[in-house]
Tab-separated table of C-alpha atoms in Angstrom:
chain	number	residue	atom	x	y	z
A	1	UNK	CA	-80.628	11.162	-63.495
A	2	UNK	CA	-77.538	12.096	-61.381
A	3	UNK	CA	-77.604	12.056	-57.345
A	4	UNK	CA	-75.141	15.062	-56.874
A	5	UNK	CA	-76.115	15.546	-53.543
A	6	UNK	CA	-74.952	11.788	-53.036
A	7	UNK	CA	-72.248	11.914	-55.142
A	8	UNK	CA	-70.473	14.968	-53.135
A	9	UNK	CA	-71.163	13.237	-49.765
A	10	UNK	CA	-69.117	10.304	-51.216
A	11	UNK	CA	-66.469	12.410	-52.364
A	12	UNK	CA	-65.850	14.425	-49.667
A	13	UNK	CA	-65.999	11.573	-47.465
A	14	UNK	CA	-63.260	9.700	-49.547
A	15	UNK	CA	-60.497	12.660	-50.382
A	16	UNK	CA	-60.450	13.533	-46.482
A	17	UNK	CA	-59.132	9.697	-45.975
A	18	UNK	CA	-56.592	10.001	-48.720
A	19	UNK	CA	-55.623	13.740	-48.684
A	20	UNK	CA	-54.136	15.082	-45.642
A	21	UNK	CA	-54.677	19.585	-46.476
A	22	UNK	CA	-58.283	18.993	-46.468
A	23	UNK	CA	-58.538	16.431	-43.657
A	24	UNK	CA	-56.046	18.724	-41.351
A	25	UNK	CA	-57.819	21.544	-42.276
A	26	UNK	CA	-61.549	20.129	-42.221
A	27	UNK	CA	-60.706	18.989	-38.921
A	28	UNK	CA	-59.086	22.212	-37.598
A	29	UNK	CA	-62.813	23.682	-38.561
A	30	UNK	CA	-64.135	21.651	-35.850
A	31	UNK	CA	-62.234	23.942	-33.334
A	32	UNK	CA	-62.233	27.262	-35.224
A	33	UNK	CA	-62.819	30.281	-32.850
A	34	UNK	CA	-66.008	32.467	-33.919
A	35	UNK	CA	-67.498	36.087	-32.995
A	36	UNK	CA	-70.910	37.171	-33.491
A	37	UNK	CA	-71.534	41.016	-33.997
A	38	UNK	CA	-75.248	42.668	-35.394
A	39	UNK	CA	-74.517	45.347	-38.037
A	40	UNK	CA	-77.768	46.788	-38.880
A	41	UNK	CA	-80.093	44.151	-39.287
A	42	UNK	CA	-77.615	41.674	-40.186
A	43	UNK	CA	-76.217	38.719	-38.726
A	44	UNK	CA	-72.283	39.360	-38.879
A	45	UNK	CA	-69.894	35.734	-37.884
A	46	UNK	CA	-66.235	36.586	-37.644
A	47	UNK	CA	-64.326	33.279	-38.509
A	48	UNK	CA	-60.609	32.972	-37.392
A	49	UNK	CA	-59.125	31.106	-39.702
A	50	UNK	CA	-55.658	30.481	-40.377
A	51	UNK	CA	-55.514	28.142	-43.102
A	52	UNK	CA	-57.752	30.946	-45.654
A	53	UNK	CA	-54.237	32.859	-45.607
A	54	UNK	CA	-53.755	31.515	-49.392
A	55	UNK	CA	-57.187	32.781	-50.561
A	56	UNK	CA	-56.794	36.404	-48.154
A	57	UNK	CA	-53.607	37.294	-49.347
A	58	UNK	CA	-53.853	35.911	-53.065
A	59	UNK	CA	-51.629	38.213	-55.328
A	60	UNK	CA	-54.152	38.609	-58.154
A	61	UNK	CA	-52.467	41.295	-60.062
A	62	UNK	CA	-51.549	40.460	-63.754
A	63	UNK	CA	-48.224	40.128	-63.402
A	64	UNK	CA	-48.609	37.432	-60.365
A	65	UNK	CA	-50.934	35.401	-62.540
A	66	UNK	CA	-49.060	34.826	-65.333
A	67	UNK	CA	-45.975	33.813	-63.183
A	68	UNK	CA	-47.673	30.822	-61.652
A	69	UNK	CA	-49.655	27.885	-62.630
A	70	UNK	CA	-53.356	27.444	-62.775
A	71	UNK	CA	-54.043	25.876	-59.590
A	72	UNK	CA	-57.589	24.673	-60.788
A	73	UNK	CA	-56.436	23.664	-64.082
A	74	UNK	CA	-56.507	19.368	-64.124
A	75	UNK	CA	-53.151	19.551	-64.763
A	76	UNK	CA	-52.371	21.672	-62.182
A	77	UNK	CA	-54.387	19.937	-59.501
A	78	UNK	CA	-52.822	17.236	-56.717
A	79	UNK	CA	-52.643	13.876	-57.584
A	80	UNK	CA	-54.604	12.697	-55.132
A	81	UNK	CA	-57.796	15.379	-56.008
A	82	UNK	CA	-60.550	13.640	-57.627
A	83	UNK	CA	-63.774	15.526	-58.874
A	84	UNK	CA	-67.556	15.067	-60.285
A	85	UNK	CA	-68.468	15.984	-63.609
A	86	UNK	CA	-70.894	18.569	-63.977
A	87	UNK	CA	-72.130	18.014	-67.325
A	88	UNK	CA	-69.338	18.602	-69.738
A	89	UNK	CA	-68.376	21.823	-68.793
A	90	UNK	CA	-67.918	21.569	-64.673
A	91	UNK	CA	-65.857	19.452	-61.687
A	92	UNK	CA	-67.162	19.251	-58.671
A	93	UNK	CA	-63.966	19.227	-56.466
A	94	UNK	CA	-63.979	19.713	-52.491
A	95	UNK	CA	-62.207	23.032	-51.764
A	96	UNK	CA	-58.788	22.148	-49.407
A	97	UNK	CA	-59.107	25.256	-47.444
A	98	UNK	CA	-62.174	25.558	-46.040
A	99	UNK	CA	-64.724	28.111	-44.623
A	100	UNK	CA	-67.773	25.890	-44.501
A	101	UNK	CA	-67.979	22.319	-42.892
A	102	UNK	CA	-68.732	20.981	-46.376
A	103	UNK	CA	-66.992	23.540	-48.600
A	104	UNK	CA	-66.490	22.724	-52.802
A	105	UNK	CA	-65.286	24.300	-55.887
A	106	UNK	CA	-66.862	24.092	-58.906
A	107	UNK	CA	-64.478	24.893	-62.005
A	108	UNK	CA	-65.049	25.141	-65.179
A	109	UNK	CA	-63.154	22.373	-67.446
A	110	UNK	CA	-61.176	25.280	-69.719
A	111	UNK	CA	-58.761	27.384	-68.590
A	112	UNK	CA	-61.032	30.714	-69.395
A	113	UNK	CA	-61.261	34.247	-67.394
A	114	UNK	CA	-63.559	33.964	-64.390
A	115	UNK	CA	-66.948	35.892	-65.945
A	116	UNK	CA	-70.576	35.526	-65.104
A	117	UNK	CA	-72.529	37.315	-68.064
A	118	UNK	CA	-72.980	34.051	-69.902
A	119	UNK	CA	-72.909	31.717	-67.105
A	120	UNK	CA	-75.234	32.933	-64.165
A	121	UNK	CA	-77.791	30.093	-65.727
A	122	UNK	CA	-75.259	27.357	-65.366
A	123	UNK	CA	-75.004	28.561	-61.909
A	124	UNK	CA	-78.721	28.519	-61.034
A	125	UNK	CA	-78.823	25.131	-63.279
A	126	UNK	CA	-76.184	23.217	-60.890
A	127	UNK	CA	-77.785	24.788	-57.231
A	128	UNK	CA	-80.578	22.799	-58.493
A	129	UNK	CA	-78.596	19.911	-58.298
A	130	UNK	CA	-76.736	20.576	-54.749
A	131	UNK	CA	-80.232	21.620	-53.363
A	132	UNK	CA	-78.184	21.322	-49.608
A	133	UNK	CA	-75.961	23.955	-51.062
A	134	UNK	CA	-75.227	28.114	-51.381
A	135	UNK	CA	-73.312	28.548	-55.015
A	136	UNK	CA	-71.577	31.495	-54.585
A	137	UNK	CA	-69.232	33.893	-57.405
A	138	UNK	CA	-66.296	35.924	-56.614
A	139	UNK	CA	-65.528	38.770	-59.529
A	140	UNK	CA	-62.224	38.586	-60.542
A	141	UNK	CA	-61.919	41.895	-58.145
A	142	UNK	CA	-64.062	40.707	-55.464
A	143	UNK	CA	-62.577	38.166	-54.113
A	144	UNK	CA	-61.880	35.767	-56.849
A	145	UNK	CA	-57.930	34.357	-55.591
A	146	UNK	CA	-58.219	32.348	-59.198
A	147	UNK	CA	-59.349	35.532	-61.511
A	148	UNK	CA	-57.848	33.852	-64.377
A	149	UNK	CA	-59.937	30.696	-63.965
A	150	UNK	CA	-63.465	30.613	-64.197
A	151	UNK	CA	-65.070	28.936	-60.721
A	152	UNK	CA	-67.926	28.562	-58.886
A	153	UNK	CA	-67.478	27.421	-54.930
A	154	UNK	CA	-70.376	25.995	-52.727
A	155	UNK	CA	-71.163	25.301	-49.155
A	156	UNK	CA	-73.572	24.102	-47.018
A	157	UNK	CA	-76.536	25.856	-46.599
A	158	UNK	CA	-77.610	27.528	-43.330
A	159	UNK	CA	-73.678	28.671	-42.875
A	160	UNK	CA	-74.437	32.148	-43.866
A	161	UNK	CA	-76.512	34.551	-42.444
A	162	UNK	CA	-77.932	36.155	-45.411
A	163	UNK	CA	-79.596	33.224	-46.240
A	164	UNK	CA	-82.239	34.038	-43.019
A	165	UNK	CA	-81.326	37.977	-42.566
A	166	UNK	CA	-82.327	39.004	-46.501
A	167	UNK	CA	-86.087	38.150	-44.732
A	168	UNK	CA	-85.687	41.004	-42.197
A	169	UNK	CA	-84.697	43.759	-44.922
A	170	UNK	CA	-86.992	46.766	-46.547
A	171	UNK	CA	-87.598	44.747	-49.944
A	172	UNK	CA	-88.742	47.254	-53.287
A	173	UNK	CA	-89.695	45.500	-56.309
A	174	UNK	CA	-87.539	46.494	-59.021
A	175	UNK	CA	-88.771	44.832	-62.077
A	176	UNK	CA	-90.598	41.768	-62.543
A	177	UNK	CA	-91.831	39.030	-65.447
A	178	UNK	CA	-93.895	36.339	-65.596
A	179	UNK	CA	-91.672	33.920	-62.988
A	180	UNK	CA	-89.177	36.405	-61.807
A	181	UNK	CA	-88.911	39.138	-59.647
A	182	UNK	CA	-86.015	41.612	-59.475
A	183	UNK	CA	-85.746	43.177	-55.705
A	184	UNK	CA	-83.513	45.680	-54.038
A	185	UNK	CA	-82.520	44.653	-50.051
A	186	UNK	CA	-81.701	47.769	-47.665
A	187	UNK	CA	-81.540	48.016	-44.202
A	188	UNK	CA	-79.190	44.849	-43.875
A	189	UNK	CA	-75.664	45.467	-43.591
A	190	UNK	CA	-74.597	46.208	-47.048
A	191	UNK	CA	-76.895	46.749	-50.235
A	192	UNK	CA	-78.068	43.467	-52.517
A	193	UNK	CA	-80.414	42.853	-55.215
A	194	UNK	CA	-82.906	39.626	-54.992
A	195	UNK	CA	-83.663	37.746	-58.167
A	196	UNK	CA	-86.717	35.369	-57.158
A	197	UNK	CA	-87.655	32.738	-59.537
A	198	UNK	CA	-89.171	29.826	-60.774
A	199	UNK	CA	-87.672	29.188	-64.106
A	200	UNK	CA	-84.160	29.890	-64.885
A	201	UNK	CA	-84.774	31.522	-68.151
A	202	UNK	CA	-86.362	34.321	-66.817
A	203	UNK	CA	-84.388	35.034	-63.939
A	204	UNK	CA	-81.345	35.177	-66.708
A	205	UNK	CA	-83.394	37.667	-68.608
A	206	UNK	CA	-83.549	39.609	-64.932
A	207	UNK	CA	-79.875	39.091	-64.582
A	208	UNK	CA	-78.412	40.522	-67.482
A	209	UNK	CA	-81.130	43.744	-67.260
A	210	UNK	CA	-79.423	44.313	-63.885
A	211	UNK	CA	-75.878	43.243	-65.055
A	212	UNK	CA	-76.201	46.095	-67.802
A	213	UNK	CA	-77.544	48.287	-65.350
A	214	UNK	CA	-74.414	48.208	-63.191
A	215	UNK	CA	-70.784	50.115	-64.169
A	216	UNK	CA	-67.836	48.360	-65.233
A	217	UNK	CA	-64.606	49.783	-64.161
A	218	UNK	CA	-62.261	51.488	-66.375
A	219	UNK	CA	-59.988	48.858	-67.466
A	220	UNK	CA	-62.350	45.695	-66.648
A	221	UNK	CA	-64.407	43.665	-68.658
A	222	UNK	CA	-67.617	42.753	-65.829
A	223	UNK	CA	-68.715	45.034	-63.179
A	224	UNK	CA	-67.624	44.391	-59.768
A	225	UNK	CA	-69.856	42.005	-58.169
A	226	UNK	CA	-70.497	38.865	-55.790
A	227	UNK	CA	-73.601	36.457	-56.249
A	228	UNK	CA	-75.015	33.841	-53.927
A	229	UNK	CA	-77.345	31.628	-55.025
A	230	UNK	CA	-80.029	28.733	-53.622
A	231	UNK	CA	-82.282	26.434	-54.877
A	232	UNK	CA	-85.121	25.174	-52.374
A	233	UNK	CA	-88.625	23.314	-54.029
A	234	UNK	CA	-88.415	24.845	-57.038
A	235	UNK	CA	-87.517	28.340	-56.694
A	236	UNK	CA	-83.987	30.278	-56.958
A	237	UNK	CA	-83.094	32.610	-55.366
A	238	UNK	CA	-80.137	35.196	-56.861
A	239	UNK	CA	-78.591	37.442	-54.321
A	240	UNK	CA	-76.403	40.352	-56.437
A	241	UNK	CA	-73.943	42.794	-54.452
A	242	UNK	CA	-72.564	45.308	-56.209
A	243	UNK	CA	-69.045	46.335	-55.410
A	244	UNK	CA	-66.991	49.746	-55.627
A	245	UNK	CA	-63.539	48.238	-54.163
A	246	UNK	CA	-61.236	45.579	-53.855
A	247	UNK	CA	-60.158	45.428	-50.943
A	248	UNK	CA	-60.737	47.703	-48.096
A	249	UNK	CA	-57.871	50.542	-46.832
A	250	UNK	CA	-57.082	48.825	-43.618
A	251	UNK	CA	-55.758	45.069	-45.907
A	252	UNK	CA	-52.786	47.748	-46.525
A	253	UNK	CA	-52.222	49.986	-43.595
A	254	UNK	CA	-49.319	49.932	-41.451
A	255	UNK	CA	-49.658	49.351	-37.875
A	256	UNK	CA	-52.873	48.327	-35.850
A	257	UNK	CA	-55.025	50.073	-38.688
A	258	UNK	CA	-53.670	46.754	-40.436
A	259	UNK	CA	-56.658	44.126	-40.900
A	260	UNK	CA	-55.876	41.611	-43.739
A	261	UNK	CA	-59.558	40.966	-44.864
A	262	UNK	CA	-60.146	40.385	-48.393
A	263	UNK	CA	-64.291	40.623	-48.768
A	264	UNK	CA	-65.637	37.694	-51.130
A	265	UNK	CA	-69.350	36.302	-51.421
A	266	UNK	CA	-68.709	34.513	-48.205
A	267	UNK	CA	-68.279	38.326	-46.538
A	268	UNK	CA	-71.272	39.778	-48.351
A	269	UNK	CA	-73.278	37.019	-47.231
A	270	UNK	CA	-72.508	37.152	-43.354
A	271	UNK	CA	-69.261	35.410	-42.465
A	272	UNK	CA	-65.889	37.666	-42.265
A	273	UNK	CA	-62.298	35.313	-42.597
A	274	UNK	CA	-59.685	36.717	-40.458
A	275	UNK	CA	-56.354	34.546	-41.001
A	276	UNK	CA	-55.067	36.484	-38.534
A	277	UNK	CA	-55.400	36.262	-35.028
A	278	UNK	CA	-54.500	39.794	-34.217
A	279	UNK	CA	-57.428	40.761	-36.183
A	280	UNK	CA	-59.883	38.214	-34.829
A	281	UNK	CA	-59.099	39.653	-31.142
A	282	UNK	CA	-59.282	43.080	-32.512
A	283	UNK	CA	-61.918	43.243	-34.742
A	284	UNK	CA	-65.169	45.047	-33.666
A	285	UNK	CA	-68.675	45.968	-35.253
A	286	UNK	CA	-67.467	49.308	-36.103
A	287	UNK	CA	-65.026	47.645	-38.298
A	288	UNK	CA	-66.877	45.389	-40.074
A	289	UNK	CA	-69.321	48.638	-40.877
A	290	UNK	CA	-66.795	50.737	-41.761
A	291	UNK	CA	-65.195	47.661	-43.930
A	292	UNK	CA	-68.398	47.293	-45.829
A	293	UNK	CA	-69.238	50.819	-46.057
A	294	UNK	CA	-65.910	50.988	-48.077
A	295	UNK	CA	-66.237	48.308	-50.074
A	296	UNK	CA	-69.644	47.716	-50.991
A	297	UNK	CA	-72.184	50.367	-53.039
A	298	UNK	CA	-73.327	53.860	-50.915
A	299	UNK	CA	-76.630	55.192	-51.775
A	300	UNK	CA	-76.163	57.510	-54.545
A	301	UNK	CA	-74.454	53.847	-55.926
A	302	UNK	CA	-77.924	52.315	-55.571
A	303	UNK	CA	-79.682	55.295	-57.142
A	304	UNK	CA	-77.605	55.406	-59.994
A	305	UNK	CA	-78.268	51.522	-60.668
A	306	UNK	CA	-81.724	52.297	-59.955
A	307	UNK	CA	-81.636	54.636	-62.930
A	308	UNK	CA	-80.052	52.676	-64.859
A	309	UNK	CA	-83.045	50.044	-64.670
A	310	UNK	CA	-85.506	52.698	-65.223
């Protein structure tokens, strides 16, 4: 049986002593200036963080894709980045441009559009094996800077604030089977559905009910989501967040309305990236509201879904 947990502590200890972007920027972490707001009953970190510029401002339209290479392809990848295979579909890599103190990325071995449908049980399948980890999923329009490239990334559990807040929310028991329960969170800062389970088969059966349930833009092939996800003696759990928008208004307005934040899974679950230092100074609860407000599900959003399931 593989020690992933072992294996990734050897890893990351060896490519920050023979790659300088992640060491520099591993050890810049050590110093990184944080905020601390409460938005509703949530737990809200502002990170300023200079070196997430590549991920914030990620061009990610079509065009933009196509006119540079794959960085998460093998042949793309530095010379000096080793991985861990995941079975025979997965690398384990460390992620050069981190959020957490132990940050990876997980991608898959074929160059193949970034999609969850089929794979949310090969996510659930590897948190079981990084049991110290969150697995989290950007949509490829929420977040994802490699859209083209299906990925997973990881960090260290107790980073995010969801992982301890989602206790403190109204919980409503959506649907449930024999060793999974689908859940809808309110009251926290933005709108999630819980998948709790003890068997990964039925909280994919779960999973694709709600997947179904939710609307895919015109023009897309998945609806817009994010997905955290934990493993912990035996039980997942599946956090879902349903998404209306990119990016919010003030990534592209002129001016002090300007605040280049690009919300990803890391954002849903409690920790906002500002690149920026401007916006770290400037940014305020109201923001981060109004920010989620825009880009996250309102409640006639949740209704409909809730519909949908009926």
């Amino acid at each position: 049986m593989n020690n992933y947990s072992e294996q990734v502590e050897k890893l990351i200890e060896q490519q920050l002593v023979v790659w300088q972007t992640p060491r520099d920027n591993y050890a810049a972490l050590q110093n990184v200036e944080v905020k601390e707001f409460k938005v509703k009953r949530s737990t809200i970190k502002v990170q300023f963080n200079p070196a997430r510029i590549v991920s914030s401002a990620a061009k990610v339209d079509n065009k933009s894709l196509k006119e540079r290479k794959c960085f998460l392809c093998a042949a793309n990848r530095p010379e000096v980045q080793e991985g861990i295979a995941w079975g025979e579909n997965y690398t384990i890599l460390i992620n050069p441009f981190p959020i957490f103190p132990k940050h990876l990325t997980i991608p898959c071995n074929d160059h193949t559009d970034q999609r969850i449908l089929a794979r949310i049980g090969d996510m659930m399948a590897i948190a079981k094996d990084l049991p110290g980890y969150t697995l989290f999923y950007n949509g490829p329009k929420c977040g994802a800077s490699a859209p083209d490239h299906m990925h997973f990334q990881a960090g260290n559990r107790g980073f995010l604030g969801f992982e301890t807040d989602y206790l403190a929310a109204d919980k409503k028991e959506v649907i449930s089977n024999a060793c999974a329960t689908l859940s809808l969170l309110s009251g926290l800062a933005n709108a999630a559905f819980l998948i709790e389970a003890v068997e990964i088969d039925a909280a994919t059966e779960l999973f694709v009910t709600l997947y179904n349930a939710l609307e895919i833009p015109e023009g897309e092939e998945e609806p817009m989501l994010n997905i955290l996800c934990w493993s912990e003696e035996g039980k997942w759990k599946v956090a879902v967040f349903p998404r209306r928008k990119h990016r919010p208004a003030c990534y592209s307005a002129e001016g002090d309305a300007n605040i280049l934040i690009s919300p990803a899974s890391v954002d849903m679950g409690g920790v906002f990236i500002t690149p920026l230092e401007k916006d770290f100074k400037k940014i305020t609860a109201d923001d981060l509201e109004q920010i989620l407000d825009e880009v996250c599900l309102d409640q006639s959003g949740v209704e409909k879904i809730l519909n949908n399931l009926k």
